[in-house]
């Protein structure tokens, strides 16, 4: 917990913890649940709030779950945490993310909860990331008892707004998350819960859990695989009340305004300054009383308390102030604003490009501009998905600005405030059939410091739709459109707005197989900014939320602090640059049952200047669990390389009982490069 979060010991309701609770599925499989149940529920039934994810309820997420779930239980809700099929202590194999089976199981769980004598028949769902995704997906299936959801850091578009592809380009987050899931899916059930069958269940998981990267890379276009579970295909399918939550430092923010604009059920939205964590505990701050706000939403739709929340402004957004670039912020300067609806696309203000210039009026035409970025352009960006750890955020962009084609505004005479989606229209040609265009927006201070405020990318072979790949005709200009990431930003007077275009974005995106030179017809380009006019009655310090609170945690000991380190290694002799990311989850012991767990990974992304085919990504994970004489461990390695025609993926998994290796598997597969 962050220091600003108050731990509440005096919750209104006493509760008991039921674990394990076995919930039978229609096919006979049992899912394992942990239920924090108010003692009053035996005489006065309560609603249930479900969180449904694959990260192990009794250890993997226990220290994060308990302060939230106990807070809900202490306010009169049954807080329910269920392990997905094939995870934790649940039966089965986890074959992929967001499968129909996952949704079917959730529907069965919701029906089971609603039928319990301690439940009033109404269920809500919440969760961040995976739990936010499936809250939306299950809501689109309309189980009768599901009345409200709070998806946090989620998406409505699995192809265009998840860790796999962005603008039709291959994200390195695809590899990072796949390697994480290779490790997480290989963890065994707890012998203290499932008994002697733990080993057989573990070996079954090790042998049958597929390397998810192979499936994800086998679908480089937006086909039926990605449309499954993308609720943006039919927003009208959602009838439960939706409170969508995101953060400007998180990559899953774009769907928040789309959900607000398109969901027909009662809907509300919140976007703060946060990275990938819950808003009461997220960095950068300021943190808010997210659990109190969640209770207000659930009170309205699960307890029928008329608290007026649905009559309040639908959008609360934190407008960030101009801030010097840094790889970490404890808190961001800014203010909360409230709006009655999502920003209208019609409110965008057009800005125009000239040679080195960006202006809010058309500029004189000039000769076409040519540019080819160095392969390492993008290394100042930070991590695609920050979690609020030091070192993850974008540093000063001047190094990458120098590798890019740059357009600067004049110094601003008045503040420039934006809320919504910037859209860039370009008239471009390239000298190769395949190429990438990256667009960054930066806030440039009077001293020259450049702070990244938004970016967008487009694989030019996807210019006519993400469901098709059509090579560019070398030298032939085409008009393309790039939607940049949503932003809430206020630039100070005296600052400049910078648009920087590049043909690489490493290691956010995998590079095209050959370097391309971009030709830009600047006079035919424009940037549409979601300019916001501050309300006449808007106070400078309007904060609609309470101070953050949470319940007490279970007793635990931190055996090793987690850490994140991001190092850029440059070899002057060879021209090779390597970005090394150390992801150490730390080591912990749960004092109630003595279980210890320990996870860490090292990611290495490298390439040689002038040779895009030299790109290589390698990730190694180590994970261990122990209690008394029982000890297991896994080591996994994931490697991605490519040539002009195909990618090569290699995934290895070794599992140990004590020091004895009891399982080993190596999977290598070549996959075609489809316009990548």
XYZ file of C-alpha atoms in Angstrom:
676
model
C 0.000 0.000 0.000
C 1.113 3.566 -0.643
C 1.611 5.740 2.458
C -1.484 7.784 1.574
C -3.825 4.793 1.994
C -5.534 4.634 5.382
C -5.953 1.091 6.722
C -9.405 0.684 8.239
C -9.593 -1.684 11.203
C -13.104 -0.546 12.214
C -15.184 -1.884 9.327
C -18.967 -1.791 9.843
C -19.491 -5.553 9.388
C -17.715 -8.612 10.734
C -17.037 -11.365 8.203
C -15.645 -14.867 7.913
C -13.281 -16.299 5.306
C -14.394 -19.453 3.494
C -11.587 -21.149 1.555
C -11.649 -23.433 -0.287
C -15.184 -23.235 -1.605
C -15.712 -25.584 -4.552
C -18.058 -24.444 -7.321
C -19.091 -27.231 -9.691
C -19.242 -26.482 -13.413
C -21.791 -28.123 -15.744
C -19.100 -30.463 -17.143
C -18.090 -31.674 -13.668
C -14.956 -29.550 -13.209
C -14.609 -27.762 -9.870
C -13.393 -24.187 -9.559
C -11.756 -23.066 -6.322
C -13.085 -19.952 -4.606
C -12.287 -17.788 -1.604
C -15.305 -16.016 -0.132
C -15.217 -13.264 2.465
C -18.774 -13.418 3.789
C -20.438 -10.960 6.197
C -21.699 -12.799 9.272
C -24.998 -10.958 8.950
C -25.641 -12.648 5.579
C -27.134 -15.698 7.302
C -30.099 -13.572 8.384
C -29.960 -10.759 5.821
C -28.729 -11.886 2.365
C -26.122 -9.698 0.690
C -24.976 -9.092 -2.900
C -21.821 -10.764 -4.200
C -18.846 -9.060 -5.883
C -16.847 -11.442 -8.069
C -13.221 -11.172 -9.158
C -12.328 -13.946 -11.595
C -8.682 -14.258 -12.672
C -5.930 -16.902 -13.148
C -3.296 -15.592 -10.725
C -3.934 -17.830 -7.657
C -6.267 -16.581 -4.952
C -4.339 -18.115 -1.988
C -0.876 -16.735 -2.756
C -0.228 -15.033 -6.116
C -2.692 -12.161 -5.608
C -3.667 -12.713 -1.965
C -1.728 -9.723 -0.641
C -3.346 -7.430 -3.196
C -6.816 -8.972 -3.003
C -7.281 -9.006 0.762
C -7.290 -5.233 1.480
C -9.953 -4.765 -1.217
C -12.067 -7.854 -0.640
C -12.057 -7.440 3.136
C -13.134 -3.825 2.645
C -16.091 -4.965 0.519
C -17.009 -7.720 2.990
C -16.755 -5.252 5.854
C -19.338 -3.101 4.080
C -21.932 -5.801 3.552
C -20.879 -7.686 0.414
C -19.794 -11.257 -0.201
C -16.363 -10.721 -1.781
C -15.645 -13.687 -4.035
C -12.321 -14.532 -5.659
C -12.378 -17.495 -8.078
C -9.401 -19.192 -9.756
C -10.007 -19.678 -13.482
C -10.109 -23.207 -14.821
C -6.539 -24.506 -14.947
C -5.165 -21.999 -12.426
C -4.627 -22.023 -8.682
C -6.473 -24.980 -7.176
C -9.136 -25.215 -9.888
C -9.450 -28.252 -12.142
C -8.501 -28.282 -15.807
C -5.984 -26.617 -18.117
C -5.671 -22.919 -18.947
C -5.555 -23.113 -22.744
C -5.715 -19.405 -23.614
C -7.047 -16.075 -22.411
C -10.710 -15.043 -22.784
C -11.990 -18.292 -24.307
C -15.710 -19.002 -24.481
C -15.144 -21.679 -21.827
C -13.863 -18.981 -19.472
C -17.039 -16.959 -19.987
C -19.270 -20.044 -19.683
C -17.623 -20.896 -16.368
C -18.128 -17.323 -15.137
C -21.818 -17.488 -16.013
C -22.096 -20.726 -14.031
C -20.267 -19.138 -11.078
C -22.600 -16.125 -11.130
C -25.669 -18.378 -11.209
C -24.258 -20.381 -8.280
C -23.593 -17.230 -6.263
C -27.054 -15.810 -6.920
C -28.647 -19.072 -5.757
C -26.873 -19.193 -2.377
C -29.084 -18.573 0.665
C -26.712 -15.822 1.841
C -26.979 -13.908 -1.479
C -29.752 -11.468 -2.377
C -29.628 -12.682 -5.991
C -27.548 -9.780 -7.333
C -23.927 -10.035 -8.427
C -21.307 -7.505 -9.495
C -17.918 -8.067 -11.131
C -14.714 -6.102 -10.855
C -11.050 -6.550 -11.637
C -8.151 -4.874 -13.334
C -6.440 -6.064 -16.505
C -7.597 -9.692 -17.038
C -10.360 -9.244 -14.460
C -11.480 -6.041 -16.180
C -11.451 -7.720 -19.584
C -13.625 -10.614 -18.515
C -15.961 -8.373 -16.517
C -16.851 -6.709 -19.819
C -16.937 -9.990 -21.745
C -19.199 -11.716 -19.230
C -21.466 -8.664 -19.053
C -21.891 -8.903 -22.835
C -23.229 -12.449 -22.297
C -25.971 -10.995 -20.031
C -26.189 -13.453 -17.130
C -29.431 -12.426 -15.379
C -27.926 -11.913 -11.919
C -25.044 -9.690 -13.110
C -26.210 -6.134 -12.479
C -23.057 -3.986 -12.386
C -19.355 -4.128 -13.236
C -16.263 -1.999 -12.583
C -13.622 -2.875 -15.211
C -10.242 -1.281 -14.434
C -7.449 -1.020 -17.054
C -9.427 -3.135 -19.511
C -10.147 -3.045 -23.238
C -13.000 -3.327 -25.693
C -10.665 -4.296 -28.574
C -8.386 -7.294 -28.022
C -6.470 -6.749 -31.264
C -5.979 -3.005 -31.329
C -5.795 -2.198 -27.617
C -4.108 -5.066 -25.814
C -0.491 -6.152 -25.403
C -0.357 -8.058 -28.700
C -0.616 -5.574 -31.582
C -0.811 -1.793 -31.839
C -1.695 -0.049 -35.060
C -1.153 -3.415 -36.738
C 2.459 -3.574 -35.509
C 3.793 -6.391 -33.325
C 4.230 -5.251 -29.731
C 7.096 -6.630 -27.676
C 4.551 -6.658 -24.851
C 3.124 -9.671 -26.680
C 6.313 -11.595 -25.924
C 6.650 -10.220 -22.400
C 3.137 -11.203 -21.370
C 3.330 -14.595 -23.087
C 6.497 -15.446 -21.169
C 4.847 -14.352 -17.922
C 1.840 -16.573 -18.585
C 4.118 -19.501 -19.470
C 5.448 -19.246 -15.920
C 2.163 -18.458 -14.193
C 0.340 -21.329 -15.924
C 3.044 -23.762 -14.766
C 2.447 -23.216 -11.039
C 0.958 -26.255 -9.272
C -2.146 -26.446 -7.120
C -1.486 -26.286 -3.386
C -1.016 -29.725 -1.767
C -2.592 -28.323 1.402
C -5.823 -27.813 -0.567
C -6.021 -30.569 -3.199
C -4.055 -33.231 -1.316
C -1.973 -35.934 -2.958
C -3.353 -35.319 -6.423
C -1.372 -32.052 -6.636
C 1.517 -33.717 -8.481
C -0.682 -35.345 -11.130
C -2.526 -32.051 -11.648
C 0.794 -30.207 -11.931
C 2.245 -32.618 -14.475
C -0.962 -32.343 -16.490
C -0.642 -28.548 -16.517
C 3.018 -28.692 -17.478
C 2.354 -31.115 -20.306
C -0.816 -29.607 -21.727
C -0.565 -25.834 -21.171
C 0.394 -24.425 -24.590
C 2.899 -21.594 -25.130
C 0.363 -18.811 -25.690
C 2.764 -16.775 -27.832
C 2.357 -19.263 -30.682
C -1.393 -18.700 -30.873
C -1.123 -14.937 -30.560
C 1.496 -14.648 -33.304
C -0.474 -16.989 -35.563
C -3.127 -14.244 -35.804
C -1.321 -11.100 -37.051
C -4.565 -9.650 -38.460
C -7.791 -8.688 -36.737
C -9.698 -11.899 -37.416
C -12.402 -13.821 -35.557
C -9.855 -14.896 -32.940
C -9.436 -11.291 -31.743
C -13.051 -10.279 -32.267
C -14.030 -12.937 -29.730
C -14.172 -11.133 -26.426
C -13.875 -7.654 -27.974
C -17.024 -6.028 -26.632
C -16.594 -3.122 -29.041
C -18.086 -5.446 -31.652
C -21.474 -4.892 -29.971
C -21.612 -2.396 -27.118
C -25.375 -2.858 -27.008
C -24.952 -6.393 -25.693
C -23.975 -4.977 -22.291
C -26.970 -4.301 -20.057
C -25.232 -4.266 -16.659
C -24.240 -0.859 -15.288
C -20.599 -0.079 -16.206
C -18.098 2.091 -14.322
C -14.986 2.129 -16.548
C -11.660 3.109 -14.972
C -8.267 3.876 -16.524
C -5.012 5.763 -15.982
C -2.925 7.988 -18.254
C 0.276 6.058 -17.424
C -1.437 2.772 -18.320
C -1.795 1.416 -21.888
C -5.432 0.361 -21.381
C -7.000 3.814 -21.219
C -8.355 4.273 -24.743
C -11.396 2.078 -24.176
C -12.663 4.171 -21.255
C -13.966 7.019 -23.406
C -15.240 4.577 -26.056
C -17.240 2.688 -23.429
C -18.597 5.972 -22.093
C -19.667 7.055 -25.578
C -21.144 3.750 -26.753
C -22.516 1.630 -23.893
C -26.294 2.042 -23.684
C -26.624 0.747 -20.122
C -25.958 3.118 -17.205
C -22.307 4.092 -17.587
C -19.750 6.198 -15.775
C -16.005 6.693 -16.319
C -12.889 7.775 -14.457
C -9.337 8.388 -15.728
C -6.565 9.298 -13.306
C -2.786 9.669 -13.599
C -2.176 6.038 -12.658
C -0.168 3.140 -14.041
C -1.384 -0.490 -14.071
C -2.824 -0.808 -10.556
C -5.980 -0.017 -8.602
C -6.494 3.742 -8.067
C -6.386 3.617 -4.255
C -2.870 2.162 -4.421
C -1.498 3.206 -7.821
C 1.482 5.331 -8.750
C 1.892 8.012 -9.935
C -0.512 9.624 -7.491
C -2.614 11.217 -6.367
C -4.410 8.102 -5.183
C -8.141 8.310 -4.492
C -10.782 6.576 -2.393
C -11.453 4.055 -5.123
C -12.947 1.442 -2.805
C -15.445 3.956 -1.430
C -16.332 4.947 -5.002
C -16.729 1.274 -5.933
C -19.105 0.784 -3.017
C -21.205 3.726 -4.184
C -21.552 2.110 -7.628
C -22.377 -1.324 -6.252
C -24.678 0.126 -3.566
C -26.732 1.756 -6.314
C -27.106 -1.290 -8.558
C -26.799 -4.249 -6.168
C -28.518 -2.817 -3.072
C -30.901 -0.362 -4.793
C -29.653 2.531 -2.665
C -30.552 5.808 -4.362
C -27.270 7.610 -3.696
C -27.443 9.746 -6.841
C -24.259 8.417 -8.414
C -25.918 7.909 -11.792
C -27.026 11.567 -11.838
C -23.514 12.909 -11.344
C -21.300 13.957 -14.288
C -20.468 10.826 -16.240
C -16.749 11.484 -16.653
C -14.135 12.376 -14.046
C -10.703 12.972 -15.594
C -7.395 14.124 -14.150
C -5.841 16.808 -16.360
C -2.070 16.548 -16.005
C 0.031 19.699 -15.896
C 3.270 20.256 -17.780
C 5.905 18.296 -15.860
C 9.629 17.709 -16.491
C 10.289 14.231 -17.931
C 11.180 11.494 -15.442
C 11.220 7.702 -15.356
C 9.127 7.806 -12.178
C 6.785 10.193 -10.392
C 5.506 9.852 -6.863
C 2.613 12.081 -7.858
C 1.579 14.153 -10.876
C 0.576 17.791 -10.791
C -2.868 18.451 -12.183
C -6.531 18.737 -11.335
C -9.751 16.771 -11.655
C -12.410 17.894 -14.117
C -15.897 16.496 -14.600
C -17.836 16.228 -17.831
C -21.402 15.280 -18.689
C -20.303 13.023 -21.563
C -17.307 11.733 -23.476
C -15.446 14.392 -25.498
C -17.024 14.851 -28.910
C -14.859 14.112 -31.982
C -16.388 17.217 -33.566
C -14.631 19.345 -30.933
C -11.157 18.530 -32.245
C -9.041 21.473 -33.385
C -6.968 21.132 -36.557
C -3.241 21.880 -36.536
C -1.098 21.846 -39.659
C 2.408 20.725 -40.602
C 5.107 22.660 -42.410
C 8.849 22.138 -42.624
C 9.734 21.800 -38.939
C 6.600 23.697 -37.951
C 3.270 22.884 -36.320
C 0.582 25.563 -36.264
C -3.146 26.032 -35.738
C -3.432 27.517 -39.239
C -2.450 26.159 -42.676
C 1.230 26.588 -43.506
C 2.795 27.227 -46.925
C 3.487 24.085 -48.919
C 7.042 22.966 -49.513
C 9.049 20.146 -50.990
C 8.320 16.622 -49.692
C 10.327 15.704 -46.600
C 12.288 12.453 -46.370
C 13.276 10.583 -43.236
C 14.615 7.216 -42.086
C 14.969 6.683 -38.344
C 17.815 4.813 -36.666
C 16.843 1.328 -35.501
C 17.067 2.355 -31.846
C 14.478 5.118 -32.092
C 12.090 4.535 -29.202
C 14.438 3.551 -26.391
C 13.462 6.631 -24.350
C 9.804 5.571 -24.264
C 9.945 3.375 -21.181
C 7.825 0.274 -20.786
C 4.668 -0.384 -22.756
C 2.803 -1.315 -19.558
C 4.109 0.468 -16.443
C 2.996 -0.904 -13.077
C 4.029 2.107 -11.013
C 7.595 0.981 -10.330
C 10.618 3.297 -10.581
C 12.249 3.348 -14.000
C 9.233 2.389 -16.122
C 8.044 5.748 -17.483
C 9.352 7.693 -20.507
C 12.490 9.718 -19.918
C 13.459 12.949 -21.701
C 12.477 12.499 -25.345
C 15.201 14.712 -26.833
C 17.362 11.747 -27.853
C 14.484 10.163 -29.788
C 13.356 13.569 -31.064
C 16.800 13.867 -32.631
C 16.227 10.549 -34.407
C 12.826 11.677 -35.731
C 11.197 14.095 -38.148
C 10.077 16.901 -35.833
C 7.413 19.616 -36.087
C 7.245 22.249 -33.340
C 4.608 24.817 -32.529
C 5.474 28.359 -31.583
C 5.713 29.043 -27.866
C 2.186 28.940 -26.506
C 0.765 32.307 -25.501
C -1.993 30.648 -23.460
C -2.493 27.220 -21.885
C -3.372 24.402 -24.279
C -5.661 21.881 -22.587
C -6.595 18.581 -24.211
C -8.898 15.715 -23.247
C -9.613 12.885 -25.671
C -8.092 11.274 -28.753
C -5.578 13.093 -30.985
C -5.888 12.031 -34.629
C -3.151 12.466 -37.226
C -3.718 12.407 -40.989
C -0.592 11.980 -43.117
C 0.155 11.924 -46.822
C 3.101 9.524 -47.047
C 5.072 7.229 -49.294
C 7.828 4.752 -48.450
C 10.496 3.134 -50.599
C 9.704 -0.409 -49.410
C 6.509 -2.513 -49.402
C 6.470 -2.740 -45.585
C 7.013 0.041 -43.081
C 5.972 1.574 -39.781
C 5.080 5.153 -38.878
C 5.198 6.233 -35.250
C 3.822 9.584 -34.102
C 4.689 11.079 -30.711
C 3.276 14.191 -29.076
C 5.631 15.920 -26.654
C 5.386 18.858 -24.284
C 8.598 20.854 -24.801
C 9.607 23.150 -21.944
C 11.457 26.452 -22.420
C 14.726 24.722 -21.432
C 14.234 22.138 -24.208
C 13.198 19.189 -22.022
C 10.736 17.011 -23.947
C 7.992 15.096 -22.093
C 6.033 12.389 -23.924
C 2.274 12.950 -23.585
C 0.871 10.575 -26.236
C 1.880 8.347 -29.121
C 0.367 6.226 -31.864
C 1.684 3.826 -34.489
C 0.593 2.432 -37.836
C 1.901 -0.544 -39.744
C 1.384 0.855 -43.243
C 0.381 -2.551 -44.628
C -2.716 -2.232 -42.373
C -3.685 1.234 -43.653
C -6.904 -0.074 -45.257
C -7.997 -2.063 -42.230
C -6.480 -4.209 -39.516
C -8.172 -7.291 -40.963
C -6.010 -7.218 -44.105
C -2.379 -6.812 -45.139
C -1.700 -4.856 -48.313
C 1.911 -3.913 -49.157
C 2.654 -0.309 -50.020
C 3.653 0.480 -53.594
C 7.143 1.963 -53.197
C 7.146 5.679 -53.952
C 3.358 5.957 -54.267
C 1.857 8.461 -51.781
C -1.187 7.456 -49.755
C -3.282 9.196 -47.123
C -3.311 7.385 -43.775
C -4.903 8.050 -40.400
C -3.335 7.378 -36.992
C -5.310 7.603 -33.748
C -2.904 8.391 -30.911
C -3.438 7.292 -27.328
C -6.015 9.283 -25.387
C -4.649 12.019 -23.180
C -5.665 14.546 -20.548
C -2.985 17.222 -20.598
C -2.502 20.942 -20.065
C 0.540 22.617 -21.617
C 1.751 25.769 -19.905
C 2.221 29.110 -21.648
C 5.755 29.374 -22.996
C 5.896 25.653 -23.800
C 5.793 24.161 -27.291
C 3.819 21.230 -28.672
C 6.006 18.839 -30.659
C 4.960 16.188 -33.176
C 7.756 13.680 -33.858
C 7.477 11.089 -36.648
C 9.722 8.033 -36.938
C 9.985 4.771 -38.851
C 10.991 2.669 -35.818
C 9.854 2.352 -32.208
C 12.161 -0.113 -30.456
C 11.618 -1.928 -28.132
C 7.910 -1.100 -28.074
C 7.442 -2.515 -31.606
C 9.249 -5.215 -33.548
C 10.906 -3.526 -36.570
C 9.936 -4.120 -40.188
C 12.255 -6.612 -41.864
C 14.022 -3.917 -43.906
C 14.614 -0.248 -43.174
C 12.291 2.093 -45.065
C 12.644 5.763 -45.970
C 9.524 7.835 -45.436
C 8.485 10.641 -47.788
C 6.055 13.075 -46.176
C 3.903 15.606 -48.027
C 3.534 17.991 -45.101
C 1.096 20.383 -46.773
C -1.434 17.545 -47.011
C -1.119 16.534 -43.348
C -2.999 17.667 -40.274
C -3.158 16.926 -36.571
C -6.560 17.098 -34.870
C -6.263 17.846 -31.161
C -9.052 17.238 -28.605
C -8.840 20.768 -27.216
C -10.861 21.298 -24.062
C -12.198 24.631 -22.890
C -12.203 24.896 -19.109
C -15.653 25.401 -17.606
C -16.518 28.839 -16.312
C -17.432 27.493 -12.858
C -14.575 25.027 -12.607
C -12.580 25.247 -9.402
C -8.807 24.749 -9.531
C -8.821 22.053 -6.827
C -12.045 20.196 -7.550
C -11.510 16.619 -6.336
C -14.698 14.555 -6.381
C -13.183 11.616 -4.468
C -12.468 10.777 -0.851
C -9.047 9.901 0.556
C -7.900 6.319 -0.156
C -8.836 3.572 2.288
C -8.408 -0.206 2.454
C -8.771 -3.041 4.941
C -5.940 -4.750 6.790
C -3.955 -7.464 5.042
C -3.240 -11.040 6.069
C -0.010 -11.489 8.067
C 3.030 -11.852 5.801
C 6.781 -11.354 5.754
C 8.626 -9.835 2.829
C 11.739 -11.959 2.371
C 13.103 -9.924 -0.543
C 11.924 -6.613 -1.913
C 10.758 -6.576 -5.494
C 12.528 -4.269 -7.911
C 12.426 -2.998 -11.471
C 15.597 -1.969 -13.261
C 15.826 -0.767 -16.836
C 19.312 -0.554 -18.343
C 20.318 0.495 -21.860
C 23.598 -1.071 -23.015
C 25.325 0.353 -26.094
C 28.273 -1.383 -27.758
C 30.173 1.246 -29.728
C 32.278 -1.364 -31.532
C 29.409 -3.426 -32.944
C 26.625 -0.840 -32.941
C 24.441 -3.201 -30.932
C 22.024 -1.768 -28.372
C 20.392 -3.900 -25.675
C 17.586 -2.890 -23.356
C 17.658 -5.011 -20.191
C 14.644 -5.050 -17.865
C 14.877 -6.776 -14.493
C 11.426 -7.711 -13.196
C 11.727 -8.995 -9.648
C 8.381 -9.679 -7.964
C 10.119 -10.153 -4.619
C 9.813 -13.051 -2.173
C 7.123 -13.464 0.494
C 6.028 -15.809 3.263
C 2.378 -16.104 4.286
C 2.466 -16.480 8.051
C -0.861 -18.293 8.437
C 0.232 -21.385 6.492
C 3.979 -20.879 5.956
C 3.872 -20.824 2.151
C 6.769 -18.955 0.516
C 6.814 -17.800 -3.099
C 9.423 -16.023 -5.171
C 9.357 -14.836 -8.807
C 11.744 -12.873 -11.020
C 12.468 -12.345 -14.699
C 15.060 -10.724 -16.947
C 14.062 -9.379 -20.361
C 16.676 -8.549 -23.020
C 15.760 -6.757 -26.254
C 18.661 -6.130 -28.630
C 19.425 -5.110 -32.206
C 22.275 -3.723 -34.283
C 22.036 -0.345 -35.953
C 21.340 -0.659 -39.680
C 20.236 -4.299 -39.460
C 16.569 -4.781 -38.494
C 16.953 -8.557 -38.952
C 19.368 -8.563 -36.007
C 16.458 -7.899 -33.623
C 16.305 -10.447 -30.819
C 14.164 -10.718 -27.705
C 14.903 -13.135 -24.876
C 13.077 -13.473 -21.562
C 13.938 -15.817 -18.705
C 11.642 -16.430 -15.738
C 12.402 -18.155 -12.408
C 9.638 -19.057 -9.952
C 9.751 -21.035 -6.686
C 7.238 -22.085 -4.026
C 7.972 -23.864 -0.737
C 6.396 -24.893 2.535
C 8.315 -27.072 4.966
C 9.837 -29.997 3.033
C 7.730 -29.274 -0.064
C 9.444 -27.172 -2.725
C 8.906 -26.693 -6.450
C 10.424 -24.416 -9.062
C 10.200 -23.538 -12.736
C 12.567 -21.917 -15.213
C 11.236 -20.750 -18.579
C 12.925 -19.098 -21.554
C 11.227 -17.421 -24.495
C 13.199 -16.265 -27.548
C 11.977 -14.402 -30.636
C 14.017 -13.736 -33.790
C 13.118 -13.272 -37.441
C 14.293 -13.217 -41.040
C 12.703 -11.647 -44.106
C 9.919 -14.229 -44.354
C 9.199 -15.612 -40.900
C 9.552 -15.336 -37.152
C 11.159 -18.058 -35.077
C 9.693 -18.625 -31.611
C 11.395 -20.842 -29.043
C 9.847 -21.581 -25.641
C 11.439 -23.877 -23.056
C 10.089 -24.938 -19.674
C 11.918 -26.858 -16.952
C 10.174 -27.799 -13.709
C 11.762 -29.000 -10.481
C 10.593 -30.779 -7.366
C 13.234 -29.795 -4.873
C 16.437 -29.841 -6.921
C 15.297 -32.696 -9.177
C 14.108 -31.788 -12.657
C 10.839 -33.617 -13.227
C 9.735 -32.012 -16.509
C 11.392 -30.444 -19.551
C 9.925 -29.250 -22.839
C 11.192 -27.167 -25.730
C 8.866 -25.856 -28.423
C 10.222 -24.169 -31.549
C 8.040 -22.932 -34.361
C 8.408 -20.755 -37.447
C 5.532 -18.383 -38.153
C 5.063 -16.297 -41.322
C 5.634 -12.540 -41.236
C 2.392 -11.137 -42.627
C 3.223 -7.535 -43.450
C 5.423 -7.288 -40.368
